[in-house]
Coordinates of C-alpha atoms in Angstrom, one line a residue:
X27 CA -56.1 -62.4 -23.4
X28 CA -58.1 -59.3 -22.8
X29 CA -55.1 -57.8 -20.8
X30 CA -52.8 -58.5 -23.8
X31 CA -55.2 -56.9 -26.2
X32 CA -55.5 -53.9 -24.0
X33 CA -51.7 -53.5 -23.9
X34 CA -51.5 -53.9 -27.7
X35 CA -54.1 -51.1 -28.0
X36 CA -52.2 -48.9 -25.6
X37 CA -49.0 -49.5 -27.6
X38 CA -50.7 -48.3 -30.7
X39 CA -51.5 -45.0 -29.1
X40 CA -47.7 -44.3 -29.1
X41 CA -47.3 -44.9 -32.8
X42 CA -46.4 -41.2 -33.4
X43 CA -44.0 -41.1 -30.4
X44 CA -40.2 -41.7 -30.4
X45 CA -38.5 -43.3 -27.5
X46 CA -35.6 -41.4 -26.0
X47 CA -33.3 -42.6 -23.2
X48 CA -30.6 -41.3 -20.8
X49 CA -28.5 -44.0 -19.2
X50 CA -26.1 -43.1 -16.4
X51 CA -23.5 -45.0 -14.4
X52 CA -22.6 -42.5 -11.7
X53 CA -19.5 -44.3 -10.2
X54 CA -16.0 -45.1 -11.0
X55 CA -13.5 -47.8 -10.0
X56 CA -13.3 -51.5 -10.5
X57 CA -15.1 -52.2 -7.2
X58 CA -18.1 -50.6 -9.0
X59 CA -17.9 -53.0 -12.0
X60 CA -21.6 -53.8 -11.7
X61 CA -22.7 -50.2 -12.3
X62 CA -21.1 -49.9 -15.7
X63 CA -22.1 -53.4 -16.6
X64 CA -25.7 -52.6 -15.7
X65 CA -25.8 -49.5 -17.9
X66 CA -24.1 -51.3 -20.8
X67 CA -26.7 -54.1 -20.5
X68 CA -29.5 -51.5 -20.5
X69 CA -28.1 -50.0 -23.7
X70 CA -28.1 -53.4 -25.3
X71 CA -31.7 -54.1 -24.3
X72 CA -32.9 -50.8 -25.7
X73 CA -31.0 -50.8 -29.0
X74 CA -31.8 -54.5 -29.7
X75 CA -35.4 -53.7 -28.8
X76 CA -35.7 -51.0 -31.5
X77 CA -34.8 -47.8 -29.7
X78 CA -32.7 -45.7 -32.0
X79 CA -29.1 -45.3 -30.9
X80 CA -29.3 -41.6 -31.9
X81 CA -32.0 -41.2 -29.3
X82 CA -29.9 -42.5 -26.4
X83 CA -27.5 -40.5 -24.3
X84 CA -25.0 -42.5 -22.2
X85 CA -22.9 -41.3 -19.3
X86 CA -20.2 -43.6 -17.9
X87 CA -16.8 -43.0 -16.4
X88 CA -15.7 -45.9 -18.6
X89 CA -12.7 -47.1 -16.6
X90 CA -13.8 -50.6 -15.7
X91 CA -13.5 -52.4 -19.0
X92 CA -9.8 -51.2 -19.3
X93 CA -9.0 -51.7 -15.6
X94 CA -5.9 -54.0 -15.1
X95 CA -8.0 -56.0 -12.6
X96 CA -10.6 -56.9 -15.2
X97 CA -9.9 -60.5 -16.2
X98 CA -11.5 -59.8 -19.6
X99 CA -9.9 -56.6 -20.9
X100 CA -12.3 -54.6 -23.1
X101 CA -15.3 -56.6 -22.0
X102 CA -18.1 -56.4 -19.4
X103 CA -20.4 -59.1 -18.2
X104 CA -23.6 -58.5 -16.3
X105 CA -24.3 -62.2 -15.5
X106 CA -22.3 -65.4 -15.1
X107 CA -22.1 -67.8 -18.1
X108 CA -21.1 -71.5 -18.3
X109 CA -19.1 -71.0 -21.5
X110 CA -17.6 -68.1 -23.5
X111 CA -20.0 -69.0 -26.3
X112 CA -22.9 -68.2 -24.0
X113 CA -21.3 -65.2 -22.3
X114 CA -23.0 -61.9 -23.1
X115 CA -20.4 -59.1 -23.4
X116 CA -22.7 -56.1 -22.8
X117 CA -19.9 -53.6 -23.3
X118 CA -19.6 -54.5 -27.0
X119 CA -22.6 -52.6 -28.1
X120 CA -22.1 -49.5 -26.0
X121 CA -18.4 -48.9 -26.0
X122 CA -18.5 -46.7 -29.1
X123 CA -21.6 -44.9 -28.0
X124 CA -20.6 -43.4 -24.6
X125 CA -21.3 -39.7 -24.9
X126 CA -19.9 -38.5 -21.6
X127 CA -16.8 -40.1 -20.1
X128 CA -14.5 -39.6 -17.1
X129 CA -14.8 -36.1 -15.6
X130 CA -17.6 -35.3 -18.0
X131 CA -19.9 -37.5 -15.8
X132 CA -21.2 -34.7 -13.6
X133 CA -24.5 -33.5 -12.1
X134 CA -24.3 -30.4 -14.3
X135 CA -24.0 -32.4 -17.5
X136 CA -26.8 -34.7 -16.3
X137 CA -29.1 -31.8 -15.8
X138 CA -28.1 -30.3 -19.1
X139 CA -28.7 -33.6 -21.0
X140 CA -32.2 -34.0 -19.4
X141 CA -33.2 -30.4 -20.1
X142 CA -31.8 -30.4 -23.7
X143 CA -29.3 -27.6 -22.9
X144 CA -26.6 -28.2 -25.5
X145 CA -25.1 -24.8 -24.7
X146 CA -24.2 -26.0 -21.2
X147 CA -22.6 -29.1 -22.7
X148 CA -20.7 -27.1 -25.4
X149 CA -22.5 -28.9 -28.2
X150 CA -22.3 -32.4 -26.8
X151 CA -25.4 -34.7 -27.2
X152 CA -28.5 -33.9 -25.1
X153 CA -32.1 -35.1 -25.2
X154 CA -33.9 -33.8 -28.3
X155 CA -37.3 -35.2 -27.3
X156 CA -40.6 -33.3 -27.7
X157 CA -44.1 -33.2 -26.3
X158 CA -45.3 -36.4 -28.1
X159 CA -42.3 -38.5 -27.2
X160 CA -41.5 -40.8 -24.2
X161 CA -38.3 -40.8 -22.2
X162 CA -36.7 -43.6 -20.2
X163 CA -34.0 -42.7 -17.7
X164 CA -31.9 -45.4 -15.9
X165 CA -29.4 -44.1 -13.3
X166 CA -27.1 -46.6 -11.5
X167 CA -24.8 -45.7 -8.6
X168 CA -24.5 -45.3 -4.8
X169 CA -26.9 -43.2 -2.9
X170 CA -28.0 -42.0 0.5
X171 CA -31.0 -40.2 2.0
X172 CA -32.1 -37.6 -0.6
X173 CA -29.0 -37.8 -2.8
X174 CA -27.3 -39.9 -5.4
X175 CA -23.6 -40.1 -6.3
X176 CA -21.5 -39.0 -9.2
X177 CA -17.8 -39.9 -9.5
X178 CA -16.7 -36.7 -7.7
X179 CA -19.9 -35.1 -6.5
X180 CA -23.5 -35.7 -5.3
X181 CA -26.9 -34.8 -6.7
X182 CA -29.6 -33.8 -4.3
X183 CA -33.3 -34.7 -4.5
X184 CA -34.5 -31.1 -4.8
X185 CA -32.2 -30.6 -7.8
X186 CA -33.7 -33.7 -9.5
X187 CA -37.3 -32.5 -8.8
X188 CA -36.4 -29.1 -10.2
X189 CA -35.0 -30.8 -13.3
X190 CA -38.2 -32.8 -13.8
X191 CA -40.2 -29.6 -13.5
X192 CA -38.0 -27.9 -16.1
X193 CA -38.4 -30.8 -18.5
X194 CA -42.2 -30.7 -18.1
X195 CA -42.4 -26.9 -18.6
X196 CA -40.3 -27.3 -21.8
X197 CA -42.6 -30.0 -23.0
X198 CA -39.8 -32.5 -23.5
X199 CA -41.9 -35.6 -23.0
X200 CA -45.4 -37.0 -23.0
X201 CA -44.5 -39.6 -20.4
X202 CA -41.2 -40.2 -18.6
X203 CA -40.1 -43.4 -16.7
X204 CA -37.1 -43.3 -14.3
X205 CA -35.5 -46.4 -12.9
X206 CA -33.1 -45.6 -10.1
X207 CA -30.6 -48.1 -8.8
X208 CA -29.0 -46.9 -5.5
X209 CA -29.3 -47.3 -1.8
X210 CA -32.1 -45.4 -0.1
X211 CA -33.2 -44.3 -3.6
X212 CA -36.9 -43.9 -2.7
X213 CA -36.0 -40.6 -1.0
X214 CA -35.1 -39.1 -4.3
X215 CA -38.7 -39.2 -5.4
X216 CA -40.4 -38.2 -2.1
X217 CA -41.5 -34.9 -3.5
X218 CA -42.0 -36.0 -7.1
X219 CA -45.3 -34.3 -8.3
X220 CA -47.9 -36.8 -9.4
X221 CA -49.2 -34.5 -12.1
X222 CA -46.2 -34.2 -14.4
X223 CA -46.5 -37.6 -16.0
X224 CA -43.4 -39.2 -14.5
X225 CA -43.4 -42.8 -13.2
X226 CA -40.4 -43.7 -11.1
X227 CA -39.1 -47.0 -9.6
X228 CA -36.5 -46.9 -6.9
X229 CA -34.4 -49.9 -6.0
X230 CA -35.0 -49.4 -2.2
X231 CA -37.0 -47.3 0.2
X232 CA -35.5 -44.2 1.7
X233 CA -34.3 -46.1 4.8
X234 CA -32.8 -49.2 3.2
X235 CA -29.8 -50.3 1.2
X236 CA -30.0 -51.8 -2.3
X237 CA -28.1 -55.0 -3.0
X238 CA -25.5 -56.2 -5.4
X239 CA -26.0 -59.4 -7.4
X240 CA -23.7 -62.2 -8.6
X241 CA -21.1 -61.5 -5.9
X242 CA -18.2 -63.5 -4.4
X243 CA -19.2 -65.6 -1.4
X244 CA -17.6 -63.9 1.7
X245 CA -15.0 -66.0 3.4
X246 CA -14.6 -68.4 0.5
X247 CA -12.8 -68.7 -2.9
X248 CA -16.1 -69.0 -4.6
X249 CA -17.7 -66.4 -6.9
X250 CA -19.6 -65.8 -10.2
X251 CA -17.9 -67.4 -13.2
X252 CA -17.8 -66.5 -16.8
X253 CA -16.4 -69.4 -18.7
X254 CA -13.6 -70.8 -16.5
X255 CA -12.8 -67.4 -14.8
X256 CA -14.1 -66.7 -11.3
X257 CA -14.7 -63.0 -10.6
X258 CA -13.8 -61.3 -7.3
X259 CA -16.3 -58.5 -7.8
X260 CA -20.1 -58.3 -8.3
X261 CA -21.4 -58.4 -11.8
X262 CA -24.7 -56.7 -11.3
X263 CA -27.1 -55.0 -9.0
X264 CA -30.1 -57.0 -7.8
X265 CA -32.8 -54.5 -8.8
X266 CA -31.2 -53.8 -12.2
X267 CA -30.7 -57.5 -12.8
X268 CA -34.3 -58.1 -12.0
X269 CA -35.8 -55.7 -14.5
X270 CA -33.2 -56.4 -17.3
X271 CA -33.3 -60.1 -17.0
X272 CA -37.1 -59.8 -17.3
X273 CA -36.7 -57.6 -20.4
X274 CA -34.2 -60.1 -21.8
X275 CA -36.8 -62.9 -22.0
X276 CA -40.2 -61.2 -22.1
X277 CA -42.2 -59.7 -25.0
X278 CA -42.6 -56.3 -23.4
X279 CA -45.5 -55.5 -25.7
X280 CA -47.5 -57.8 -23.5
X281 CA -46.2 -56.7 -20.1
X282 CA -47.1 -53.5 -18.3
X283 CA -44.7 -51.4 -16.3
X284 CA -46.7 -52.4 -13.2
X285 CA -46.4 -56.1 -14.1
X286 CA -42.6 -55.7 -14.5
X287 CA -42.5 -54.0 -11.1
X288 CA -44.2 -57.0 -9.6
X289 CA -41.5 -59.3 -11.2
X290 CA -38.8 -57.0 -9.8
X291 CA -40.2 -57.0 -6.3
X292 CA -40.4 -60.8 -6.3
X293 CA -36.8 -61.0 -7.4
X294 CA -35.3 -58.4 -5.0
X295 CA -37.1 -59.4 -1.8
X296 CA -36.2 -60.1 1.0
X297 CA -33.0 -58.0 0.5
X298 CA -34.8 -54.8 -0.3
X299 CA -38.2 -53.6 -1.4
X300 CA -38.3 -51.5 -4.6
X301 CA -40.8 -48.6 -4.4
X302 CA -43.1 -46.8 -7.0
X303 CA -43.5 -43.0 -7.2
X304 CA -45.2 -40.3 -9.2
X305 CA -47.9 -40.9 -11.7
X306 CA -48.7 -44.5 -10.8
X307 CA -51.3 -44.9 -13.5
X308 CA -48.5 -44.9 -16.0
X309 CA -47.7 -48.3 -14.6
X310 CA -50.5 -49.6 -16.8
X311 CA -48.6 -48.7 -20.0
X312 CA -46.7 -51.3 -22.0
X313 CA -43.0 -51.6 -20.9
X314 CA -42.1 -51.8 -24.6
X315 CA -42.9 -48.2 -25.1
X316 CA -40.0 -47.2 -22.9
X317 CA -37.6 -50.2 -23.0
X318 CA -38.0 -51.6 -26.4
X319 CA -39.6 -54.8 -27.5
X320 CA -37.8 -57.1 -25.1
X321 CA -36.8 -60.7 -25.8
X322 CA -33.4 -59.5 -26.9
X323 CA -31.3 -62.0 -24.8
X324 CA -28.6 -64.4 -25.5
X325 CA -28.7 -67.9 -24.2
X326 CA -27.6 -67.2 -20.6
X327 CA -30.3 -64.7 -19.8
X328 CA -33.3 -65.0 -17.4
X329 CA -33.2 -67.6 -14.7
X330 CA -31.3 -70.3 -16.5
X331 CA -28.9 -71.7 -14.0
X332 CA -25.9 -69.4 -13.9
X333 CA -22.6 -71.0 -13.2
X334 CA -20.3 -70.5 -10.2
X335 CA -21.3 -70.2 -6.6
X336 CA -22.3 -66.6 -5.8
X337 CA -24.4 -64.5 -3.5
X338 CA -26.1 -61.1 -3.1
X339 CA -24.3 -58.5 -0.9
X340 CA -25.4 -55.2 0.7
X341 CA -24.0 -52.5 -1.6
X342 CA -22.2 -51.0 1.3
X343 CA -20.2 -54.2 1.8
X344 CA -19.1 -54.9 -1.8
X345 CA -15.6 -53.6 -1.4
X346 CA -15.1 -55.6 1.9
X347 CA -16.4 -58.7 0.1
X348 CA -14.0 -58.2 -2.8
X349 CA -11.0 -57.7 -0.5
X350 CA -11.8 -60.8 1.5
X351 CA -12.3 -62.8 -1.7
X352 CA -8.9 -61.7 -3.1
X353 CA -7.3 -62.6 0.2
X354 CA -8.8 -66.1 0.2
X355 CA -7.9 -66.7 -3.4
X356 CA -4.2 -65.7 -2.9
X357 CA -3.4 -69.0 -1.1
X358 CA -0.1 -70.3 -2.1
X359 CA 1.3 -66.9 -3.1
X360 CA 2.8 -65.4 0.0
X361 CA 3.5 -61.9 -1.5
X362 CA 0.0 -61.6 -3.0
X363 CA -1.6 -62.9 0.2
X364 CA 0.3 -60.4 2.3
X365 CA -0.7 -57.5 -0.1
X366 CA -4.4 -58.5 -0.1
X367 CA -4.3 -58.9 3.7
X368 CA -3.1 -55.4 4.0
X369 CA -5.8 -54.1 1.7
X370 CA -8.4 -56.1 3.7
X371 CA -7.2 -54.7 7.0
X372 CA -7.2 -51.2 5.5
X373 CA -10.8 -51.5 4.4
X374 CA -11.8 -52.7 7.9
X375 CA -10.0 -49.9 9.5
X376 CA -11.6 -47.4 7.1
X377 CA -15.1 -48.7 8.0
X378 CA -14.3 -48.5 11.8
X379 CA -13.0 -45.0 11.4
X380 CA -16.0 -43.8 9.4
X381 CA -18.4 -45.4 12.0
X382 CA -16.6 -43.6 14.8
X383 CA -16.5 -40.3 12.9
X384 CA -20.2 -40.1 12.2
X385 CA -21.1 -41.4 15.7
X386 CA -19.0 -38.5 17.0
X387 CA -20.9 -36.1 14.8
X388 CA -24.2 -37.5 16.0
X389 CA -23.1 -37.0 19.6
X390 CA -21.8 -33.5 18.9
X391 CA -25.2 -32.5 17.5
X392 CA -27.1 -34.3 20.3
X393 CA -29.2 -36.4 18.0
X394 CA -31.6 -38.7 19.8
X395 CA -30.9 -42.4 19.2
X396 CA -34.6 -42.9 18.4
X397 CA -34.5 -40.3 15.6
X398 CA -35.7 -41.9 12.3
X399 CA -34.2 -41.3 8.9
X400 CA -36.4 -38.6 7.3
X401 CA -38.4 -39.6 4.2
X402 CA -38.0 -36.3 2.4
X403 CA -35.9 -33.1 2.6
X404 CA -37.2 -30.3 4.7
X405 CA -38.7 -27.3 3.0
X406 CA -35.5 -25.4 3.6
X407 CA -32.9 -27.5 1.7
X408 CA -30.0 -25.2 2.5
X409 CA -29.0 -27.2 5.6
X410 CA -28.6 -30.5 3.7
X411 CA -26.6 -28.8 0.9
X412 CA -24.3 -27.0 3.3
X413 CA -23.8 -30.0 5.6
X414 CA -22.9 -32.4 2.8
X415 CA -20.5 -29.8 1.4
X416 CA -18.9 -29.6 4.9
X417 CA -18.5 -33.3 4.9
X418 CA -16.9 -33.2 1.5
X419 CA -14.5 -30.3 2.2
X420 CA -13.8 -30.5 5.9
X421 CA -14.5 -34.1 6.9
X422 CA -12.8 -36.4 4.3
X423 CA -15.9 -36.8 2.1
X424 CA -18.0 -39.9 1.7
X425 CA -16.7 -43.3 0.5
X426 CA -18.9 -46.0 -1.0
X427 CA -19.2 -47.4 2.6
X428 CA -19.6 -44.2 4.6
X429 CA -22.5 -43.0 2.4
X430 CA -24.7 -45.1 4.8
X431 CA -23.8 -42.5 7.5
X432 CA -25.2 -39.6 5.4
X433 CA -28.4 -40.5 7.3
X434 CA -26.8 -38.7 10.3
X435 CA -26.7 -35.5 8.3
X436 CA -30.3 -35.9 7.1
X437 CA -31.4 -36.5 10.6
X438 CA -29.5 -33.5 11.9
X439 CA -31.0 -31.1 9.4
X440 CA -34.5 -32.2 10.1
X441 CA -33.9 -32.2 13.9
X442 CA -32.2 -28.8 14.2
X443 CA -33.5 -26.8 11.2
X444 CA -30.3 -24.8 11.5
X445 CA -27.6 -25.1 8.8
X446 CA -25.1 -23.1 10.8
X447 CA -25.4 -25.3 13.8
X448 CA -25.1 -28.6 11.9
X449 CA -22.1 -27.4 9.8
X450 CA -20.4 -26.2 13.0
X451 CA -20.9 -29.6 14.6
X452 CA -19.4 -31.4 11.6
X453 CA -16.4 -29.0 11.4
X454 CA -15.7 -29.2 15.1
X455 CA -15.6 -33.0 15.2
X456 CA -13.5 -33.3 12.0
X457 CA -11.0 -30.6 13.1
X458 CA -10.3 -32.7 16.2
X459 CA -9.9 -35.8 14.1
X460 CA -7.5 -34.1 11.8
X461 CA -5.5 -32.9 14.8
X462 CA -5.3 -36.5 16.1
X463 CA -4.3 -37.9 12.7
X464 CA -7.5 -40.0 12.8
X465 CA -7.5 -42.9 10.2
X466 CA -10.6 -41.4 8.6
X467 CA -8.1 -39.1 6.9
X468 CA -5.7 -41.4 5.0
X469 CA -2.9 -39.7 3.0
X470 CA -4.4 -41.2 -0.2
X471 CA -8.1 -41.8 -0.3
X472 CA -8.9 -45.5 -0.7
X473 CA -12.2 -44.9 -2.4
X474 CA -13.9 -42.2 -4.5
X475 CA -14.7 -39.2 -2.3
X476 CA -18.1 -37.7 -2.9

């Protein structure tokens, strides 16, 4: 009871504050259904919980709801449901409020939004928060050591830290909370200052993948169901589902951010361990200040038995799982089964080729096998920027799968402290692969290239 009274008292301290939010799905393509569904769900939670729509900036490629593979055109679901009456179409509330779509979803616009630079966005919506306000940022996408993805680019940890510092200098918030859903996301906050009033949660530590939730069961025809329809993709991410399903059923006035973190950890283990960063004392603040009041759910929220047989999948393996599911479900249709078999084989070949390519880069750069993934960028970040650019321009780029191998680049920069040497090693290996027509260089990319 005393804890509840304390949270109520803390909530009262924010009476003069407005809550602002920036919600970003940084990927594209139907295989990344879950990312756009996550962000749509977050928008629903915030607006139903009392956060003003005018105070929320959303960035989403917005290609999944209309994708021909979507069994419910114009709708997105973030969790299975036994009947359509219970199903929660999270897209309904956000579809008319997506501020940046398609090629507008870029690191440059993300920075401009956060720093309130409407000149850079040519007048499009940006944060208008002030020194007494609170800001909630939710970013969902793929990631790697010290960077997160955008549909056609990457965003480095040092750029994020610089953006935070710029926001703090411009007095754009009293307190800021950042929830980051991506693999190895803890590395994005390794150098987050503890004295600029930012509390961050990462879906996984800097060495570990995050996991997708409500996915097809590999090697079977089974998967998450909405009504009578079985999906062949993942509907959510495990970390995102954990905090949002908690918000769906909890009065957030009586739950601190730290308590919500505890719930999230319990729901994501043993697959990954979310991490806390920055001003950890902000974890004592009521979650409602940043996320709205909570208890905004429809009937199928929380842990009520979701229909269908589904599983959690390492985010790097989602596309493989999808292709296998489609192949298994095509039984009885020879043409479809043959087409899905070809897609499955192509994905396996892509993975094998990417594994071989980055192993060759590691050998060319003489990286010791015992070399650990670095927790943070070196002081000289030029190497990482130059090396990742070399991968993008000379080496076929990163796919959703091969982002796992960005750890090779991070290790190389920390080991050699020499951008020229690392870039030369990358270019040499990839020039040879191009000359051999290596399958790491398909005529048409099978996945978004970062």
